[in-house]
Amino acid sequence: DAGVIQSPRHEVTEMGQEVTLRCKPISGHNSLFWYRQTMMRGLELLIYFNNNVPIDDSGMPEDRFSAKMPNASFSTLKIQPSEPRDSAVYFCASSPLQTMNTEAFFGQGTRLTVV
Amino acid sequence: AQSVTQLDSHVSVSEGTPVLLRCNYSSSYSPSLFWYVQHPNKGLQLLLKYTSAATLVKGINGFEAEFKKSETSFHLTKPSAHMSDAAEYFCVVNSNSGYALNFGKGTSLLVTP
């Protein structure tokens, strides 16, 4: 199994531009998460999908952020327009079961730099 | 709310000596607890998890953790540190919702020769 695949690994963009991060979860996993990691705030959950449906997007910072999961094997996180404070590492994770004991499997992350 | 506190932001040990990374949790009910490791510029990898089956949990790479309800702790240990153990370690608890994970701030482990 290739694990959770994220692309791109690194993204540098100018303030005001649209940024799209992509994620392919592990086949058969029905839960997908987007996390953001910054020095100041650590790892924060942005949004959670179950069976391709957004269940909890309370962690999405503001309307500039949007996430979609059109099918079981693909998800995107879009920032439009991007701002320097969005610079962070964004992780996608997937999980096979929706139970209290189930761990999440993380991708390598996308390091976003907004200049 | 479910949360964890990692008591040390940085820990430095010599190669071959024991490792102790401390974590305390706050939970209104029996939690599920995890330790993840993040090597530089890498994703997060699960080391071990506690799911109430046994209080002493063994993980990968020789790490283990003991769940102590009376102390609300879930400290991570390893008898002998290796240079490759240098990384960021996160103590994690399942959230109130059950599906998401709440991460601690992380402990950076430095291993010196």
mmCIF file of C-alpha atoms in Angstrom:
data_model
loop_
_atom_site.group_PDB
_atom_site.id
_atom_site.type_symbol
_atom_site.label_atom_id
_atom_site.label_comp_id
_atom_site.label_asym_id
_atom_site.label_seq_id
_atom_site.Cartn_x
_atom_site.Cartn_y
_atom_site.Cartn_z
ATOM 1 C CA ASP A 1 0.000 0.000 0.000
ATOM 2 C CA ALA A 2 1.388 3.385 -1.012
ATOM 3 C CA GLY A 3 -0.101 5.158 1.971
ATOM 4 C CA VAL A 4 -1.731 8.570 1.893
ATOM 5 C CA ILE A 5 -0.408 10.550 -1.036
ATOM 6 C CA GLN A 6 -0.312 14.325 -1.008
ATOM 7 C CA SER A 7 0.688 16.731 -3.722
ATOM 8 C CA PRO A 8 2.507 18.937 -4.150
ATOM 9 C CA ARG A 9 5.114 18.391 -1.420
ATOM 10 C CA HIS A 10 6.098 22.029 -1.527
ATOM 11 C CA GLU A 11 4.216 25.060 -2.784
ATOM 12 C CA VAL A 12 5.389 28.642 -2.909
ATOM 13 C CA THR A 13 2.867 31.204 -4.035
ATOM 14 C CA GLU A 14 2.269 34.896 -3.940
ATOM 15 C CA MET A 15 -0.282 36.490 -1.681
ATOM 16 C CA GLY A 16 -3.669 36.655 -3.329
ATOM 17 C CA GLN A 17 -3.172 33.607 -5.501
ATOM 18 C CA GLU A 18 -5.320 30.490 -5.350
ATOM 19 C CA VAL A 19 -3.706 27.376 -3.928
ATOM 20 C CA THR A 20 -5.000 23.830 -4.277
ATOM 21 C CA LEU A 21 -3.654 20.959 -2.208
ATOM 22 C CA ARG A 22 -4.453 17.397 -3.164
ATOM 23 C CA CYS A 23 -4.808 14.156 -1.299
ATOM 24 C CA LYS A 24 -5.330 10.524 -2.181
ATOM 25 C CA PRO A 25 -6.338 8.494 0.865
ATOM 26 C CA ILE A 26 -5.535 4.851 1.462
ATOM 27 C CA SER A 27 -7.867 2.646 -0.520
ATOM 28 C CA GLY A 28 -10.744 1.360 1.591
ATOM 29 C CA HIS A 29 -10.513 4.077 4.214
ATOM 30 C CA ASN A 30 -13.792 5.876 4.690
ATOM 31 C CA SER A 31 -12.609 8.771 6.829
ATOM 32 C CA LEU A 32 -10.420 11.626 5.659
ATOM 33 C CA PHE A 33 -8.957 14.507 7.616
ATOM 34 C CA TRP A 34 -7.111 17.707 6.767
ATOM 35 C CA TYR A 35 -4.773 19.057 9.445
ATOM 36 C CA ARG A 36 -2.612 22.162 9.540
ATOM 37 C CA GLN A 37 0.684 22.366 11.432
ATOM 38 C CA THR A 38 2.264 25.637 12.501
ATOM 39 C CA MET A 39 4.841 26.500 15.101
ATOM 40 C CA MET A 40 2.410 28.683 16.985
ATOM 41 C CA ARG A 41 -0.654 26.458 17.038
ATOM 42 C CA GLY A 42 0.723 22.954 16.515
ATOM 43 C CA LEU A 43 -1.496 20.456 14.691
ATOM 44 C CA GLU A 44 -5.077 21.556 14.148
ATOM 45 C CA LEU A 45 -7.921 19.683 12.536
ATOM 46 C CA LEU A 46 -9.384 21.685 9.670
ATOM 47 C CA ILE A 47 -12.065 19.380 8.301
ATOM 48 C CA TYR A 48 -13.263 15.796 8.538
ATOM 49 C CA PHE A 49 -15.013 13.760 5.830
ATOM 50 C CA ASN A 50 -16.792 10.460 6.309
ATOM 51 C CA ASN A 51 -17.845 8.526 3.227
ATOM 52 C CA ASN A 52 -17.032 11.613 1.137
ATOM 53 C CA VAL A 53 -19.376 13.832 3.143
ATOM 54 C CA PRO A 54 -18.027 16.744 5.207
ATOM 55 C CA ILE A 55 -18.974 16.036 8.804
ATOM 56 C CA ASP A 56 -17.109 18.706 10.708
ATOM 57 C CA ASP A 57 -15.575 21.807 9.142
ATOM 58 C CA SER A 58 -15.493 23.861 12.319
ATOM 59 C CA GLY A 59 -11.717 24.031 12.126
ATOM 60 C CA MET A 60 -11.650 25.741 8.751
ATOM 61 C CA PRO A 61 -10.184 29.170 9.492
ATOM 62 C CA GLU A 62 -12.415 31.276 7.284
ATOM 63 C CA ASP A 63 -14.281 31.412 4.034
ATOM 64 C CA ARG A 64 -11.064 31.583 2.074
ATOM 65 C CA PHE A 65 -10.629 27.891 2.836
ATOM 66 C CA SER A 66 -12.709 25.216 1.172
ATOM 67 C CA ALA A 67 -12.400 21.442 0.903
ATOM 68 C CA LYS A 68 -14.033 18.882 -1.326
ATOM 69 C CA MET A 69 -14.092 15.138 -1.633
ATOM 70 C CA PRO A 70 -15.720 14.273 -4.948
ATOM 71 C CA ASN A 71 -15.041 10.561 -4.556
ATOM 72 C CA ALA A 72 -13.515 8.055 -2.170
ATOM 73 C CA SER A 73 -10.049 8.368 -3.625
ATOM 74 C CA PHE A 74 -9.508 12.093 -3.892
ATOM 75 C CA SER A 75 -9.801 15.256 -1.835
ATOM 76 C CA THR A 76 -8.725 18.865 -2.289
ATOM 77 C CA LEU A 77 -8.114 21.748 0.055
ATOM 78 C CA LYS A 78 -8.301 25.131 -1.605
ATOM 79 C CA ILE A 79 -7.256 28.527 -0.330
ATOM 80 C CA GLN A 80 -8.479 31.530 -2.269
ATOM 81 C CA PRO A 81 -7.077 34.111 -1.906
ATOM 82 C CA SER A 82 -3.993 32.986 -0.050
ATOM 83 C CA GLU A 83 -2.331 35.112 2.639
ATOM 84 C CA PRO A 84 1.119 34.929 4.271
ATOM 85 C CA ARG A 85 -0.454 33.708 7.531
ATOM 86 C CA ASP A 86 -1.628 30.598 5.679
ATOM 87 C CA SER A 87 1.982 29.447 5.461
ATOM 88 C CA ALA A 88 2.110 26.071 7.191
ATOM 89 C CA VAL A 89 2.423 22.358 6.595
ATOM 90 C CA TYR A 90 -0.880 20.826 5.611
ATOM 91 C CA PHE A 91 -1.419 17.147 6.309
ATOM 92 C CA CYS A 92 -4.028 14.838 4.936
ATOM 93 C CA ALA A 93 -4.856 11.696 6.895
ATOM 94 C CA SER A 94 -7.202 8.795 6.377
ATOM 95 C CA SER A 95 -8.703 6.188 8.651
ATOM 96 C CA PRO A 96 -10.444 2.879 8.000
ATOM 97 C CA LEU A 97 -13.072 2.976 10.707
ATOM 98 C CA GLN A 98 -15.005 5.540 12.621
ATOM 99 C CA THR A 99 -14.366 4.324 16.144
ATOM 100 C CA MET A 100 -12.809 5.810 19.219
ATOM 101 C CA ASN A 101 -9.761 3.594 18.952
ATOM 102 C CA THR A 102 -8.823 4.031 15.350
ATOM 103 C CA GLU A 103 -5.629 5.793 14.458
ATOM 104 C CA ALA A 104 -5.195 7.998 11.436
ATOM 105 C CA PHE A 105 -2.624 7.413 8.719
ATOM 106 C CA PHE A 106 -0.874 10.575 7.599
ATOM 107 C CA GLY A 107 0.567 11.698 4.311
ATOM 108 C CA GLN A 108 3.945 13.399 3.979
ATOM 109 C CA GLY A 109 2.354 16.830 4.052
ATOM 110 C CA THR A 110 2.426 19.861 1.795
ATOM 111 C CA ARG A 111 4.629 22.714 2.928
ATOM 112 C CA LEU A 112 2.928 25.914 1.816
ATOM 113 C CA THR A 113 4.741 29.222 1.733
ATOM 114 C CA VAL A 114 2.801 32.353 0.844
ATOM 115 C CA VAL A 115 4.992 35.360 0.113
ATOM 116 C CA ALA B 1 -12.893 18.346 26.427
ATOM 117 C CA GLN B 2 -10.277 15.758 25.686
ATOM 118 C CA SER B 3 -6.758 17.164 25.739
ATOM 119 C CA VAL B 4 -3.168 16.218 26.354
ATOM 120 C CA THR B 5 -0.259 18.129 27.828
ATOM 121 C CA GLN B 6 3.275 17.250 26.921
ATOM 122 C CA LEU B 7 5.362 18.352 29.833
ATOM 123 C CA ASP B 8 8.625 18.916 27.991
ATOM 124 C CA SER B 9 9.077 20.750 24.731
ATOM 125 C CA HIS B 10 12.656 19.482 24.351
ATOM 126 C CA VAL B 11 14.409 16.406 25.716
ATOM 127 C CA SER B 12 18.071 15.592 25.169
ATOM 128 C CA VAL B 13 19.589 12.184 25.889
ATOM 129 C CA SER B 14 22.816 10.431 25.087
ATOM 130 C CA GLU B 15 22.817 7.488 22.727
ATOM 131 C CA GLY B 16 22.291 4.273 24.672
ATOM 132 C CA THR B 17 20.566 5.913 27.635
ATOM 133 C CA PRO B 18 16.860 5.657 28.487
ATOM 134 C CA VAL B 19 14.226 7.922 26.974
ATOM 135 C CA LEU B 20 11.258 9.343 28.883
ATOM 136 C CA LEU B 21 8.760 11.630 27.177
ATOM 137 C CA ARG B 22 5.983 12.752 29.465
ATOM 138 C CA CYS B 23 2.329 13.199 28.668
ATOM 139 C CA ASN B 24 -0.687 13.916 30.840
ATOM 140 C CA TYR B 25 -4.226 13.724 29.562
ATOM 141 C CA SER B 26 -7.540 15.242 30.474
ATOM 142 C CA SER B 27 -10.620 13.242 29.687
ATOM 143 C CA SER B 28 -14.183 12.999 30.859
ATOM 144 C CA TYR B 29 -14.275 9.309 30.060
ATOM 145 C CA SER B 30 -11.933 6.485 29.217
ATOM 146 C CA PRO B 31 -9.763 7.861 26.446
ATOM 147 C CA SER B 32 -7.961 6.372 23.521
ATOM 148 C CA LEU B 33 -4.380 7.587 23.557
ATOM 149 C CA PHE B 34 -1.702 7.518 20.897
ATOM 150 C CA TRP B 35 1.913 8.453 20.388
ATOM 151 C CA TYR B 36 3.002 9.623 16.956
ATOM 152 C CA VAL B 37 6.513 10.403 15.742
ATOM 153 C CA GLN B 38 7.481 12.926 13.096
ATOM 154 C CA HIS B 39 10.954 12.823 11.604
ATOM 155 C CA PRO B 40 12.235 15.994 9.907
ATOM 156 C CA ASN B 41 10.307 16.803 6.757
ATOM 157 C CA LYS B 42 8.278 13.616 7.086
ATOM 158 C CA GLY B 43 4.708 12.770 7.868
ATOM 159 C CA LEU B 44 3.441 11.459 11.175
ATOM 160 C CA GLN B 45 3.849 7.796 11.998
ATOM 161 C CA LEU B 46 1.988 5.914 14.689
ATOM 162 C CA LEU B 47 4.265 4.541 17.409
ATOM 163 C CA LEU B 48 1.629 2.927 19.605
ATOM 164 C CA LYS B 49 -1.897 3.288 20.909
ATOM 165 C CA TYR B 50 -3.802 2.573 24.109
ATOM 166 C CA THR B 51 -7.317 1.251 23.775
ATOM 167 C CA SER B 52 -7.991 -0.068 27.299
ATOM 168 C CA ALA B 53 -6.972 -3.639 26.490
ATOM 169 C CA ALA B 54 -3.719 -3.408 28.449
ATOM 170 C CA THR B 55 -2.159 -0.605 30.431
ATOM 171 C CA LEU B 56 1.352 -1.282 29.146
ATOM 172 C CA VAL B 57 1.465 -0.796 25.420
ATOM 173 C CA LYS B 58 4.363 -1.837 23.222
ATOM 174 C CA GLY B 59 5.006 -0.027 19.995
ATOM 175 C CA ILE B 60 7.453 0.031 17.160
ATOM 176 C CA ASN B 61 11.193 0.624 17.406
ATOM 177 C CA GLY B 62 11.364 -0.499 21.042
ATOM 178 C CA PHE B 63 9.084 2.196 22.431
ATOM 179 C CA GLU B 64 6.423 1.536 25.001
ATOM 180 C CA ALA B 65 3.975 3.556 27.072
ATOM 181 C CA GLU B 66 2.081 2.903 30.262
ATOM 182 C CA PHE B 67 -1.434 4.167 30.889
ATOM 183 C CA LYS B 68 -1.839 5.265 34.501
ATOM 184 C CA LYS B 69 -5.377 6.347 35.245
ATOM 185 C CA SER B 70 -4.589 7.464 38.788
ATOM 186 C CA GLU B 71 -1.963 9.842 37.461
ATOM 187 C CA THR B 72 -3.766 10.635 34.179
ATOM 188 C CA SER B 73 -0.495 9.954 32.423
ATOM 189 C CA PHE B 74 0.669 8.152 29.311
ATOM 190 C CA HIS B 75 4.440 8.531 29.296
ATOM 191 C CA LEU B 76 6.530 7.177 26.439
ATOM 192 C CA THR B 77 9.719 5.281 27.226
ATOM 193 C CA LYS B 78 12.526 3.429 25.548
ATOM 194 C CA PRO B 79 15.328 1.614 27.377
ATOM 195 C CA SER B 80 18.131 2.696 25.072
ATOM 196 C CA ALA B 81 18.087 5.649 22.696
ATOM 197 C CA HIS B 82 19.386 5.385 19.178
ATOM 198 C CA MET B 83 20.520 8.236 16.979
ATOM 199 C CA SER B 84 17.640 7.509 14.620
ATOM 200 C CA ASP B 85 15.154 8.252 17.411
ATOM 201 C CA ALA B 86 15.817 11.962 17.092
ATOM 202 C CA ALA B 87 12.474 13.398 16.036
ATOM 203 C CA GLU B 88 9.350 15.210 17.223
ATOM 204 C CA TYR B 89 6.976 13.123 19.320
ATOM 205 C CA PHE B 90 3.299 13.848 19.762
ATOM 206 C CA CYS B 91 0.970 12.570 22.437
ATOM 207 C CA VAL B 92 -2.574 12.376 21.076
ATOM 208 C CA VAL B 93 -6.032 11.756 22.507
ATOM 209 C CA ASN B 94 -9.268 11.108 20.697
ATOM 210 C CA SER B 95 -11.587 14.082 20.733
ATOM 211 C CA ASN B 96 -15.035 14.304 22.299
ATOM 212 C CA SER B 97 -16.512 13.552 18.926
ATOM 213 C CA GLY B 98 -14.567 10.331 18.786
ATOM 214 C CA TYR B 99 -13.428 10.619 15.194
ATOM 215 C CA ALA B 100 -10.774 13.304 15.398
ATOM 216 C CA LEU B 101 -7.458 13.387 17.198
ATOM 217 C CA ASN B 102 -6.311 16.141 19.552
ATOM 218 C CA PHE B 103 -2.552 16.586 19.422
ATOM 219 C CA GLY B 104 -0.224 17.772 22.122
ATOM 220 C CA LYS B 105 2.304 20.484 21.346
ATOM 221 C CA GLY B 106 5.037 17.949 20.743
ATOM 222 C CA THR B 107 8.373 17.050 22.355
ATOM 223 C CA SER B 108 11.546 17.368 20.350
ATOM 224 C CA LEU B 109 13.935 14.535 21.170
ATOM 225 C CA LEU B 110 17.629 15.129 20.623
ATOM 226 C CA VAL B 111 20.012 12.179 20.813
ATOM 227 C CA THR B 112 23.679 12.971 21.232
ATOM 228 C CA PRO B 113 26.570 10.610 20.491
#
